[in-house]
CSV table of C-alpha atoms and ligand atoms in Angstrom, one decimal:
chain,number,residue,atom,x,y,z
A,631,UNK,CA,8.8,-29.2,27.9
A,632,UNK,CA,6.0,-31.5,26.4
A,633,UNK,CA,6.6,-34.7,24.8
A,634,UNK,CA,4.2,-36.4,22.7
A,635,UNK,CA,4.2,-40.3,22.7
A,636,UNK,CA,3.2,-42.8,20.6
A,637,UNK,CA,3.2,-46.8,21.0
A,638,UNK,CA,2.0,-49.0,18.4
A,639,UNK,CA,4.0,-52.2,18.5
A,640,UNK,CA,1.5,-54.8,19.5
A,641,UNK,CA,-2.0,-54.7,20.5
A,642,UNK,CA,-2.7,-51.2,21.7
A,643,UNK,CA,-3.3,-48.0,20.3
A,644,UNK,CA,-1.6,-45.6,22.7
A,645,UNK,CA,-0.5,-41.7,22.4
A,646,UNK,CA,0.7,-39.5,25.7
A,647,UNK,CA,1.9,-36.0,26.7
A,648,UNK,CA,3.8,-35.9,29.3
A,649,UNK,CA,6.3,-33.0,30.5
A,650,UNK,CA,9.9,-33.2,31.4
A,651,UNK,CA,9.8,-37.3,31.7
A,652,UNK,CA,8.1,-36.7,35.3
A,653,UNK,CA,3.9,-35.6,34.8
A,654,UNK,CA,1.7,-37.3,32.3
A,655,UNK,CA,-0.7,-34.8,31.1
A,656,UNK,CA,-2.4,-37.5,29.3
A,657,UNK,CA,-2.3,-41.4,28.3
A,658,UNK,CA,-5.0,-43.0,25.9
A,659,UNK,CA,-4.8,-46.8,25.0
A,660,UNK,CA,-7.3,-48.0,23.2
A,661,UNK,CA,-7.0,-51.9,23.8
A,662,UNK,CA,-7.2,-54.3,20.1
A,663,UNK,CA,-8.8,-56.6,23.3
A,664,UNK,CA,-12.4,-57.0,21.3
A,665,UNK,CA,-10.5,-58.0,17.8
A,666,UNK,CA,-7.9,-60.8,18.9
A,667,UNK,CA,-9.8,-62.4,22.3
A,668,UNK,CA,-11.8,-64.5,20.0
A,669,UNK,CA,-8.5,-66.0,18.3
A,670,UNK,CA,-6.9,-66.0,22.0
A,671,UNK,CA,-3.7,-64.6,20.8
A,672,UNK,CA,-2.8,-61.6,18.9
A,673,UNK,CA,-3.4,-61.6,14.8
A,674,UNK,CA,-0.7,-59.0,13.4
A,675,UNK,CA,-2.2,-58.0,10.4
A,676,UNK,CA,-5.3,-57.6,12.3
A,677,UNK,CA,-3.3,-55.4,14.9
A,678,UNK,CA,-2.1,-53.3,12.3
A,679,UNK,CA,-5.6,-52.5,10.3
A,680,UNK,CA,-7.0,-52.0,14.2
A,681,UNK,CA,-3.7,-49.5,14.7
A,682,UNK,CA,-4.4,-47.3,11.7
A,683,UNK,CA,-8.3,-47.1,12.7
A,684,UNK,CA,-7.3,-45.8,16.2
A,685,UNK,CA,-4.3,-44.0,15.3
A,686,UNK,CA,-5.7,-40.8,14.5
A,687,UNK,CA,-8.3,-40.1,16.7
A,688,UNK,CA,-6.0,-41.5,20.0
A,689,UNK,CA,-3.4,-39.1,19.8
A,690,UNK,CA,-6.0,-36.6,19.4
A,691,UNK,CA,-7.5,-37.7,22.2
A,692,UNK,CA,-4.7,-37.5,24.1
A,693,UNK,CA,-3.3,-33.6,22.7
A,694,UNK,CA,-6.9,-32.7,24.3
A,695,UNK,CA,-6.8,-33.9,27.7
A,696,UNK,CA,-3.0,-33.1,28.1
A,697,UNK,CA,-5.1,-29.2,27.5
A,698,UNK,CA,-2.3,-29.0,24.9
A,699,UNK,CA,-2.4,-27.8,21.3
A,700,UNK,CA,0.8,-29.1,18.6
A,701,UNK,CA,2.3,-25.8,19.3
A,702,UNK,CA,3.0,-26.1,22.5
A,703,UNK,CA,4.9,-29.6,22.0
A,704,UNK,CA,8.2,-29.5,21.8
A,705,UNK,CA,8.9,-33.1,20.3
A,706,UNK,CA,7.0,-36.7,19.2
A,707,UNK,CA,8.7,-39.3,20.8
A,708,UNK,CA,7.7,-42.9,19.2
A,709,UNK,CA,8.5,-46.7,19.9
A,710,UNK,CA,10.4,-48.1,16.6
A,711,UNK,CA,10.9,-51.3,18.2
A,712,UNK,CA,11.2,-54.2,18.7
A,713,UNK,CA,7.6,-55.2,17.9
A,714,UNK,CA,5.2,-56.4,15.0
A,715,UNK,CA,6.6,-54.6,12.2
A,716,UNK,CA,2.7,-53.9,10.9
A,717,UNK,CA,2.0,-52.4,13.7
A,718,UNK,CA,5.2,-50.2,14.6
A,719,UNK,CA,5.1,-49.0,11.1
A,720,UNK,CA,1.5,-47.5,11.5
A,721,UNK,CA,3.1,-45.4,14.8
A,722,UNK,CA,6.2,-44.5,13.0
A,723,UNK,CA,4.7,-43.3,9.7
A,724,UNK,CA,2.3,-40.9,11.8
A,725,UNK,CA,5.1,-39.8,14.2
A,726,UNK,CA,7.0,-38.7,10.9
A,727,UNK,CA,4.0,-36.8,9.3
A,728,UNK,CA,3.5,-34.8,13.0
A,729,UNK,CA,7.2,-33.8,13.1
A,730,UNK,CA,7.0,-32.9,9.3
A,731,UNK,CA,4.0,-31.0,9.5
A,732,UNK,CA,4.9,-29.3,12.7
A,733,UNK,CA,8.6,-29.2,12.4
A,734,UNK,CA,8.8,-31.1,15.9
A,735,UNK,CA,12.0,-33.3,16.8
A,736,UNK,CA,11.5,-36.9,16.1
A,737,UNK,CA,13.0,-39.4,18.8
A,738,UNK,CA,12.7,-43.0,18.2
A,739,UNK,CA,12.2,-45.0,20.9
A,740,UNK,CA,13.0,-48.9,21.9
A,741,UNK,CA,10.0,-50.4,23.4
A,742,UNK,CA,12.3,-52.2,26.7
A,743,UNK,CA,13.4,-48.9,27.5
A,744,UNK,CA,10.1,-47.5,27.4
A,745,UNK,CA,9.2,-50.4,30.0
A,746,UNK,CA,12.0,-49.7,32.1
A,747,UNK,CA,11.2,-45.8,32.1
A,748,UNK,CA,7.8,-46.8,33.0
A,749,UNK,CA,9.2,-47.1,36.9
A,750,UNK,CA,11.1,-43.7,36.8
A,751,UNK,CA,8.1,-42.1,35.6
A,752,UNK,CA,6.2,-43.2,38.5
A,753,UNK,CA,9.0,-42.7,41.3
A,754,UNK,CA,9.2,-39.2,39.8
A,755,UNK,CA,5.2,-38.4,39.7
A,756,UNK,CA,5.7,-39.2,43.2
A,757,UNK,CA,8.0,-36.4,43.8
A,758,UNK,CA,11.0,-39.5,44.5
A,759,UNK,CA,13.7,-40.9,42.1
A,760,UNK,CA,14.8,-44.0,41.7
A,761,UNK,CA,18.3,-45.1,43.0
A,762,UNK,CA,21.1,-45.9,41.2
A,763,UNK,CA,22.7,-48.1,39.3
A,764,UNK,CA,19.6,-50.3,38.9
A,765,UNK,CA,18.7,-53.6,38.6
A,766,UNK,CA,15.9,-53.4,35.6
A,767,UNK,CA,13.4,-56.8,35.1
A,768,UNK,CA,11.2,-56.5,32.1
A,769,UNK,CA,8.8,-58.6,32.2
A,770,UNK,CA,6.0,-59.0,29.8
A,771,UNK,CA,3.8,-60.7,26.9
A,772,UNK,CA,6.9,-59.9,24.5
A,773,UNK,CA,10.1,-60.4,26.8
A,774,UNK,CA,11.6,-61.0,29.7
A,775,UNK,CA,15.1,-59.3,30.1
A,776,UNK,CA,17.3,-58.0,33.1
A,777,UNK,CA,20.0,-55.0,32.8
A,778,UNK,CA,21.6,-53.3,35.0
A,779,UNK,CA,21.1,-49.8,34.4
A,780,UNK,CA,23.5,-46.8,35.3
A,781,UNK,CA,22.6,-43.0,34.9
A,782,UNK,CA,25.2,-40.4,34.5
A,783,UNK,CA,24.3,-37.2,33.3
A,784,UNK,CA,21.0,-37.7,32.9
A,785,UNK,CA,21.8,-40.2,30.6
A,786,UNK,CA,21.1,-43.8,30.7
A,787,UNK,CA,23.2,-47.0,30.0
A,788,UNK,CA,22.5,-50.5,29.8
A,789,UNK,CA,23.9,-53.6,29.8
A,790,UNK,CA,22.0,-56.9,29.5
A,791,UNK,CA,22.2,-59.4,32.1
A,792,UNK,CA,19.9,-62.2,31.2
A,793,UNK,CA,16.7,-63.0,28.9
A,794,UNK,CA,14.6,-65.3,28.6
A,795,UNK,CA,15.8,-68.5,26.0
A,796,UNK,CA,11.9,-68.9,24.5
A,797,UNK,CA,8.9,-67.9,25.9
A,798,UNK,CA,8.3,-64.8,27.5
A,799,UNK,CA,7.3,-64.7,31.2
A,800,UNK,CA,3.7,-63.3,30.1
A,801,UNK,CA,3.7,-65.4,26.8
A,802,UNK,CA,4.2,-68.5,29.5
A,803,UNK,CA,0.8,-67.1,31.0
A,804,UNK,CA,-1.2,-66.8,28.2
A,805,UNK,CA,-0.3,-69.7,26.9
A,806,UNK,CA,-1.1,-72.0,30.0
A,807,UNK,CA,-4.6,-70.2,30.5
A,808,UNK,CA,-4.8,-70.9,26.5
A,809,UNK,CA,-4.8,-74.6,26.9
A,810,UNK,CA,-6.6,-74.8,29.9
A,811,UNK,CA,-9.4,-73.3,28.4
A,812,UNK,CA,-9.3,-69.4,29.6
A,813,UNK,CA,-10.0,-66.8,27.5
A,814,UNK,CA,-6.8,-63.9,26.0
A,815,UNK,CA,-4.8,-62.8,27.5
A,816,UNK,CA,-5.0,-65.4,30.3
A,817,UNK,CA,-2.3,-63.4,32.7
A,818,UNK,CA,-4.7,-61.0,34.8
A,819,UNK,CA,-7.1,-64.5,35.0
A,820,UNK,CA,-4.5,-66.3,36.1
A,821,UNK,CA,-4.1,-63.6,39.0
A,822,UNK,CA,-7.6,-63.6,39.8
A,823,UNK,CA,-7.6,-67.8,40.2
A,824,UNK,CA,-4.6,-68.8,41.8
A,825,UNK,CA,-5.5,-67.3,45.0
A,826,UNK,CA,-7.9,-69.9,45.4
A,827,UNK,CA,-5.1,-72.8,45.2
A,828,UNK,CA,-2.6,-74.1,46.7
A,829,UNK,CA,0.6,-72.8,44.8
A,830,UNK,CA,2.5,-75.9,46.8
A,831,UNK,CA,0.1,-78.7,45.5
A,832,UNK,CA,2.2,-79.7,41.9
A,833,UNK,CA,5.9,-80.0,42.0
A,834,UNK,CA,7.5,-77.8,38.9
A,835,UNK,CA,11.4,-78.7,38.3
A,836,UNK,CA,13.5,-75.7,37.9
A,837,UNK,CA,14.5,-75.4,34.2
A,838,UNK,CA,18.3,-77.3,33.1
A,839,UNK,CA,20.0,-74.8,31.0
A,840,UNK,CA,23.7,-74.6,30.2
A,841,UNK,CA,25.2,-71.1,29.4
A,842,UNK,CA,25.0,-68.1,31.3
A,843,UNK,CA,22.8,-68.4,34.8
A,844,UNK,CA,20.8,-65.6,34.6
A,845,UNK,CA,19.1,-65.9,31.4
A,846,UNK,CA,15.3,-67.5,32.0
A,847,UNK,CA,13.5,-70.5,30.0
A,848,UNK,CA,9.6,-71.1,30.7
A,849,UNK,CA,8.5,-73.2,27.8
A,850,UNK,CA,9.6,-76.6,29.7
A,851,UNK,CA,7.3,-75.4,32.2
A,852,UNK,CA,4.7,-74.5,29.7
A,853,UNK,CA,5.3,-78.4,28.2
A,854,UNK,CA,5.1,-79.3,32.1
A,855,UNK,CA,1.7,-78.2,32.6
A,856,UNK,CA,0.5,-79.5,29.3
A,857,UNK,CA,1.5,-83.3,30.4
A,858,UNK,CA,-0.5,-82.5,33.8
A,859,UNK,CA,-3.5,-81.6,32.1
A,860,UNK,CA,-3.3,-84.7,29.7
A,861,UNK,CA,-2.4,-87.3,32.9
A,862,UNK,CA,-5.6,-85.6,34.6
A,863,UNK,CA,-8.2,-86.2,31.9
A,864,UNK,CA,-9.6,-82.4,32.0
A,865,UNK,CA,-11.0,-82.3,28.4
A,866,UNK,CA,-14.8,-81.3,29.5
A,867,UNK,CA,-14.0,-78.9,31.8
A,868,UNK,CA,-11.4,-77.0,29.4
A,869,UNK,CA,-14.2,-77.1,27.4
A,870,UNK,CA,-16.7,-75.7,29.6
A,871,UNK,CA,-14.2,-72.7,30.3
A,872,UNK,CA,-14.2,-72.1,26.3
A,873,UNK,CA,-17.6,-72.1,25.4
A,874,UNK,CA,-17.7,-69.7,28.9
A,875,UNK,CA,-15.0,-67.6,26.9
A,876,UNK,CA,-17.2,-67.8,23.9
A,877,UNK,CA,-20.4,-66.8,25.4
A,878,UNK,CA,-18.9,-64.0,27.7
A,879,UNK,CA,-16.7,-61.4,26.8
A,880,UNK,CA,-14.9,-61.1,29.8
A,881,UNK,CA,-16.2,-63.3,32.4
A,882,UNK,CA,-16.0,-62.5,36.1
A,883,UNK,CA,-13.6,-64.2,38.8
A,884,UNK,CA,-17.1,-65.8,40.3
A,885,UNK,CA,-17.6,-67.3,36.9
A,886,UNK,CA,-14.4,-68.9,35.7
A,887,UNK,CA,-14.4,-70.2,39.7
A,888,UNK,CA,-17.8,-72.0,38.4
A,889,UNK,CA,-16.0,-74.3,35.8
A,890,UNK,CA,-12.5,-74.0,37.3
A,891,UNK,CA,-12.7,-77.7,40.5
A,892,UNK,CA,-9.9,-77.0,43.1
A,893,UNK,CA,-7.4,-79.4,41.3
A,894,UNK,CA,-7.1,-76.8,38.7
A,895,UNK,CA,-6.8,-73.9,40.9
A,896,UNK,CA,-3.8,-76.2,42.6
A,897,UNK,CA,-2.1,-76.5,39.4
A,898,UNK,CA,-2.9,-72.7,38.2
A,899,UNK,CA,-1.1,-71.5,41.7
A,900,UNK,CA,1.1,-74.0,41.2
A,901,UNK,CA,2.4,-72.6,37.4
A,902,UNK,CA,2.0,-69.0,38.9
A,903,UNK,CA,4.3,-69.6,42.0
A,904,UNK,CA,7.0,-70.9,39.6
A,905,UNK,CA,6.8,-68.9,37.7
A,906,UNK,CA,7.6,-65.8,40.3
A,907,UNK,CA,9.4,-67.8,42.1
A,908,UNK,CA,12.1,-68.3,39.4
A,909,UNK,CA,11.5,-64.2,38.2
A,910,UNK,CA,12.2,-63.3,41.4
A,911,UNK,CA,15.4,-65.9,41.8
A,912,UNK,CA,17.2,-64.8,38.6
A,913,UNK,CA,16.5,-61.2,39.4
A,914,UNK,CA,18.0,-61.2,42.7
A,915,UNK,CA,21.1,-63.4,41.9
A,916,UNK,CA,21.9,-60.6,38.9
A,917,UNK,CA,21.7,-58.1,41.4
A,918,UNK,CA,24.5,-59.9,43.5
A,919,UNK,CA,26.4,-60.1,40.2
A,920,UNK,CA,26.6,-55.9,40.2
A,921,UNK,CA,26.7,-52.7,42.3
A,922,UNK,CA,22.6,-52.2,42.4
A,923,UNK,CA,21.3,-49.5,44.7
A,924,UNK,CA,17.5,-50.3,43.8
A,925,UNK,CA,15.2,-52.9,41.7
A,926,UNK,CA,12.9,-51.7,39.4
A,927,UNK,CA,10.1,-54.4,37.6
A,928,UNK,CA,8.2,-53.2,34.8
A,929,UNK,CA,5.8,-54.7,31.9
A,930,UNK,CA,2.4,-56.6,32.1
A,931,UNK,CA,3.9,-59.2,34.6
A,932,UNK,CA,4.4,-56.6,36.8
A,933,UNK,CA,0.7,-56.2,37.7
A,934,UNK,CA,0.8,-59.5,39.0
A,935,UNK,CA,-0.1,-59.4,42.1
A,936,UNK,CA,2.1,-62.5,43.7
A,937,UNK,CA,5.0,-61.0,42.1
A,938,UNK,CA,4.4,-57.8,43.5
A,939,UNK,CA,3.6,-59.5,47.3
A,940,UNK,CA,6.8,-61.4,46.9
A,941,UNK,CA,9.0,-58.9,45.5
A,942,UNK,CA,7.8,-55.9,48.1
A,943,UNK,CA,8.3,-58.7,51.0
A,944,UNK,CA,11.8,-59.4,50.2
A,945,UNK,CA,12.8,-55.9,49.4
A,946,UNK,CA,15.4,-54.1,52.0
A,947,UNK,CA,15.9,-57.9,53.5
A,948,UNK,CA,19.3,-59.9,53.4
A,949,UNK,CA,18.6,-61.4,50.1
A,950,UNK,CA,17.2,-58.3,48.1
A,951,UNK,CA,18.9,-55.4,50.4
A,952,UNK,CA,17.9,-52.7,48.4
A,953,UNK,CA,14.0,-51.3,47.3
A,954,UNK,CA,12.3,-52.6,45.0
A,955,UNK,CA,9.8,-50.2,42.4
A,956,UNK,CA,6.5,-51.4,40.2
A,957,UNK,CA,4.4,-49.0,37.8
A,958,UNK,CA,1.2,-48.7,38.7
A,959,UNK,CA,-0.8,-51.1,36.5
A,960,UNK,CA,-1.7,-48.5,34.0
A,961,UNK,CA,1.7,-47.6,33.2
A,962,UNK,CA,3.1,-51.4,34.0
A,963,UNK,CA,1.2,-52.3,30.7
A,964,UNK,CA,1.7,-50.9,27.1
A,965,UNK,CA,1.1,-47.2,26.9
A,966,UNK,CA,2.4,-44.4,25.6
A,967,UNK,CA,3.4,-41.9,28.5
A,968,UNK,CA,6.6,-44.0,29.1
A,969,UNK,CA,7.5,-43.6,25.8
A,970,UNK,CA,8.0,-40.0,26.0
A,971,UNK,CA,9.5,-40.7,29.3
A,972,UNK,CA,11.7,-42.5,27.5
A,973,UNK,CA,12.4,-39.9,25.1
A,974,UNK,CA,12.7,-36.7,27.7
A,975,UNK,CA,16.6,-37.8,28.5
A,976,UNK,CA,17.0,-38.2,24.7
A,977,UNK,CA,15.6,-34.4,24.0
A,978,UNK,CA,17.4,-32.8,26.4
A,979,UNK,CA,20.7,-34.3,25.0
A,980,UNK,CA,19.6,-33.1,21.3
A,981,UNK,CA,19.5,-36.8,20.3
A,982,UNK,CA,17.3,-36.8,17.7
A,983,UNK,CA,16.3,-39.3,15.0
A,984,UNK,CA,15.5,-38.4,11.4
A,985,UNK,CA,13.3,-38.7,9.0
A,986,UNK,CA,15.0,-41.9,7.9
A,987,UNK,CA,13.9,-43.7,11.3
A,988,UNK,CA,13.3,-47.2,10.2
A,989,UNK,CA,11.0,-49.9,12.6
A,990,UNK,CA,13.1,-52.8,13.7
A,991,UNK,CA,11.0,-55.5,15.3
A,992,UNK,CA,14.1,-57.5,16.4
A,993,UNK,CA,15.5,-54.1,18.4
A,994,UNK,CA,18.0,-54.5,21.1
A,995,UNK,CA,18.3,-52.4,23.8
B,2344,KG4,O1,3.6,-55.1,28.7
B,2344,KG4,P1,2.5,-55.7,28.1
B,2344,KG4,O2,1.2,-54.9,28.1
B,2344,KG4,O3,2.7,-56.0,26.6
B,2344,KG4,C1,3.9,-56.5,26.0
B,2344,KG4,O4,4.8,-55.7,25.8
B,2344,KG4,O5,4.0,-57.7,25.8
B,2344,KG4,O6,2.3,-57.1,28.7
B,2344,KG4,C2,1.2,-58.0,28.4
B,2344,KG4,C3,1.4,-59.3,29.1
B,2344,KG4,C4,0.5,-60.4,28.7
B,2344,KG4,O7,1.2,-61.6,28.5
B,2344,KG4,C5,-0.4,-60.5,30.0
B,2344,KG4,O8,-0.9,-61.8,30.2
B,2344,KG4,C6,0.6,-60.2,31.1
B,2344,KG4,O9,1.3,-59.1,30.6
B,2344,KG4,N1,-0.1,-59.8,32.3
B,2344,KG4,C7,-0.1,-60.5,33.5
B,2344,KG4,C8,-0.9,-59.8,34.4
B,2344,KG4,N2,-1.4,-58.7,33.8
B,2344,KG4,C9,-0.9,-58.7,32.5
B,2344,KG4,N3,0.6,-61.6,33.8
B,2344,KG4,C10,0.4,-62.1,35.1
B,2344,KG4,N4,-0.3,-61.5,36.0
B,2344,KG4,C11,-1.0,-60.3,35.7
B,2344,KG4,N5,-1.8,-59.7,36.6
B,2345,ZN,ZN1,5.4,-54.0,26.3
């Protein structure tokens, strides 16, 4: 039972095979990294010219490693949201044509759930499962949401506990390692640095929100450490770390550490801290709030390696008495293989989409 995958809703390119939502045969992403670094965020209509230059020859790529051919598939699974709706459509248009042309199944798939399959995937390419109900943090450049996830007959429901009010958790990232100089997408640099601070050495107040507890908020935070760098006068050496940014693709640890003095190493373990620190506070308090046999993070965030430290510490303790799952990094971040994951339950049930699939970039799950 082969499922073919395809992801286009942001930046990368990505196709999969993968059989009975538990072996990838096969996961190609080809990263848009060269085309938006320079503009340190991602250009949609930029993303969607890159997506129809790489669509072709990715999922060919990846029917050939899977050792497949079409007619050994037995559907196309494909992400219809949420997303840039450029960039879905180029995924969605070629998922139809493949199911057209070789009268395969379409399944549409929401992007979240993709990221929350991505952990099943991986507890089940281990030969385990995951426990549940489920406590299910997304957390990545596009969102940051918590549901608790139940499974009954193979079948999956969710219900969502808490999102984030504005930025997302990886958004709050890039955008702090945007104005203090570091190059797109500034979340894996920000990993790489803040072990050299001290994550103690700037005070960060908890965000105020009225309304329902366990929804998140990082832009006050974001607002935080842009009045920090202001009060600390650190215009030249933001703008040493850009013209490093310009001049190098994708500079080493050892060289952002050259234009990066300890005060701003303090501040960037500072931001990181509370930043997992409040992940890891909202996502433990909604597992109180529900019968949860396991905790599953998923998304770019969850390659972060603090996160992951603090998460795995905590896990089977009094306050987090259950385990606790990551993706490995490669399947943590966009790509296609939990996308047909995604779809596998979907197939087996005979829920199928048509040919009248639309893309929705606003999408709930
Ligand atoms: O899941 P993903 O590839 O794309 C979206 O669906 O958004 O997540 C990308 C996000 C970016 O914001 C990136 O900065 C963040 O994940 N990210 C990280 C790390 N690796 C990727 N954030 C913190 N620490 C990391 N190691
Ligand atoms: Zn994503």
């Amino acid at each position: 039972m082969l499922i073919l995958g395809i992801e286009t809703s942001c930046d990368e390119t990505a196709a999969a095979v993968v059989r009975s939502g538990e072996q990838v045969l096969s996961s190609v992403v080809a990263s848009q990294f060269a085309t938006h670094g320079r503009y340190g965020g991602v250009v949609p209509e930029l993303a969607s010219r890159e997506h129809l230059r790489a669509i072709v020859p990715v999922v060919r790529q990846a029917i050939e490693e899977a050792g497949a051919g079409y007619a050994q598939l037995s559907a196309v699974a494909v992400t219809c949201g949420p997303g840039l709706a450029g960039s879905l459509l180029v995924g969605v248009c070629y998922a139809k044509a493949v199911s057209l042309a070789r009268a395969l199944p379409l399944i549409g798939v929401n992007h979240i759930e993709g990221h929350v399959h991505s952990v099943v995937l991986e507890r089940k390419q281990n030969g385990e499962q995951v426990e549940f109900p489920s406590l299910a943090l997304v957390a990545s450049g596009g969102h940051t949401h918590m549901f608790h996830v139940q499974r009954q007959d193979g079948q999956y429901r969710y219900e969502l506990l808490g999102r984030t009010r504005d930025d997302a958790a990886g958004e709050a990232f890039d955008k702090v390692a945007k104005l203090l100089g570091f190059s797109y997408p500034g979340g894996p640099v920000i990993d790489q640095l803040a072990s050299h601070g001290n994550p103690k050495a700037v005070r960060f107040s908890p965000p105020r929100m009225k309304g329902n507890e366990l929804d998140f908020s990082f832009s006050g935070l974001k607002t935080a450490v842009l009045r920090h760098v202001r009060a600390a006068g650190m215009e030249a050496e933001i703008e040493r770390r850009r013209a490093l940014g310009r001049s190098t693709a994708r500079p080493t640890r050892q060289q952002w550490l050259e234009v990066t003095p300890p005060a701003t190493l303090h501040l960037i373990a500072s931001f990181q801290q509370t930043v997992v620190e409040e992940l890891i506070r909202r996502a433990t308090r909604a597992a109180e709030s529900r019968e949860v046999y396991s905790l599953m993070v998923s998304g770019g965030v969850a390659c972060n390696s603090r996160l992951r430290e603090r998460f795995l510490g905590l896990a089977g303790s009094e306050a987090a008495p259950y385990p606790v799952y990551f993706p490995s990094p490669r399947l943590a971040t966009d790509n296609a293989a939990m996308i047909a994951a995604a779809a596998y339950p979907r197939f087996v049930a005979g829920r199928f989409s048509d040919l009248s699939l639309e893309v929705d970039p606003s999408l709930s799950l």
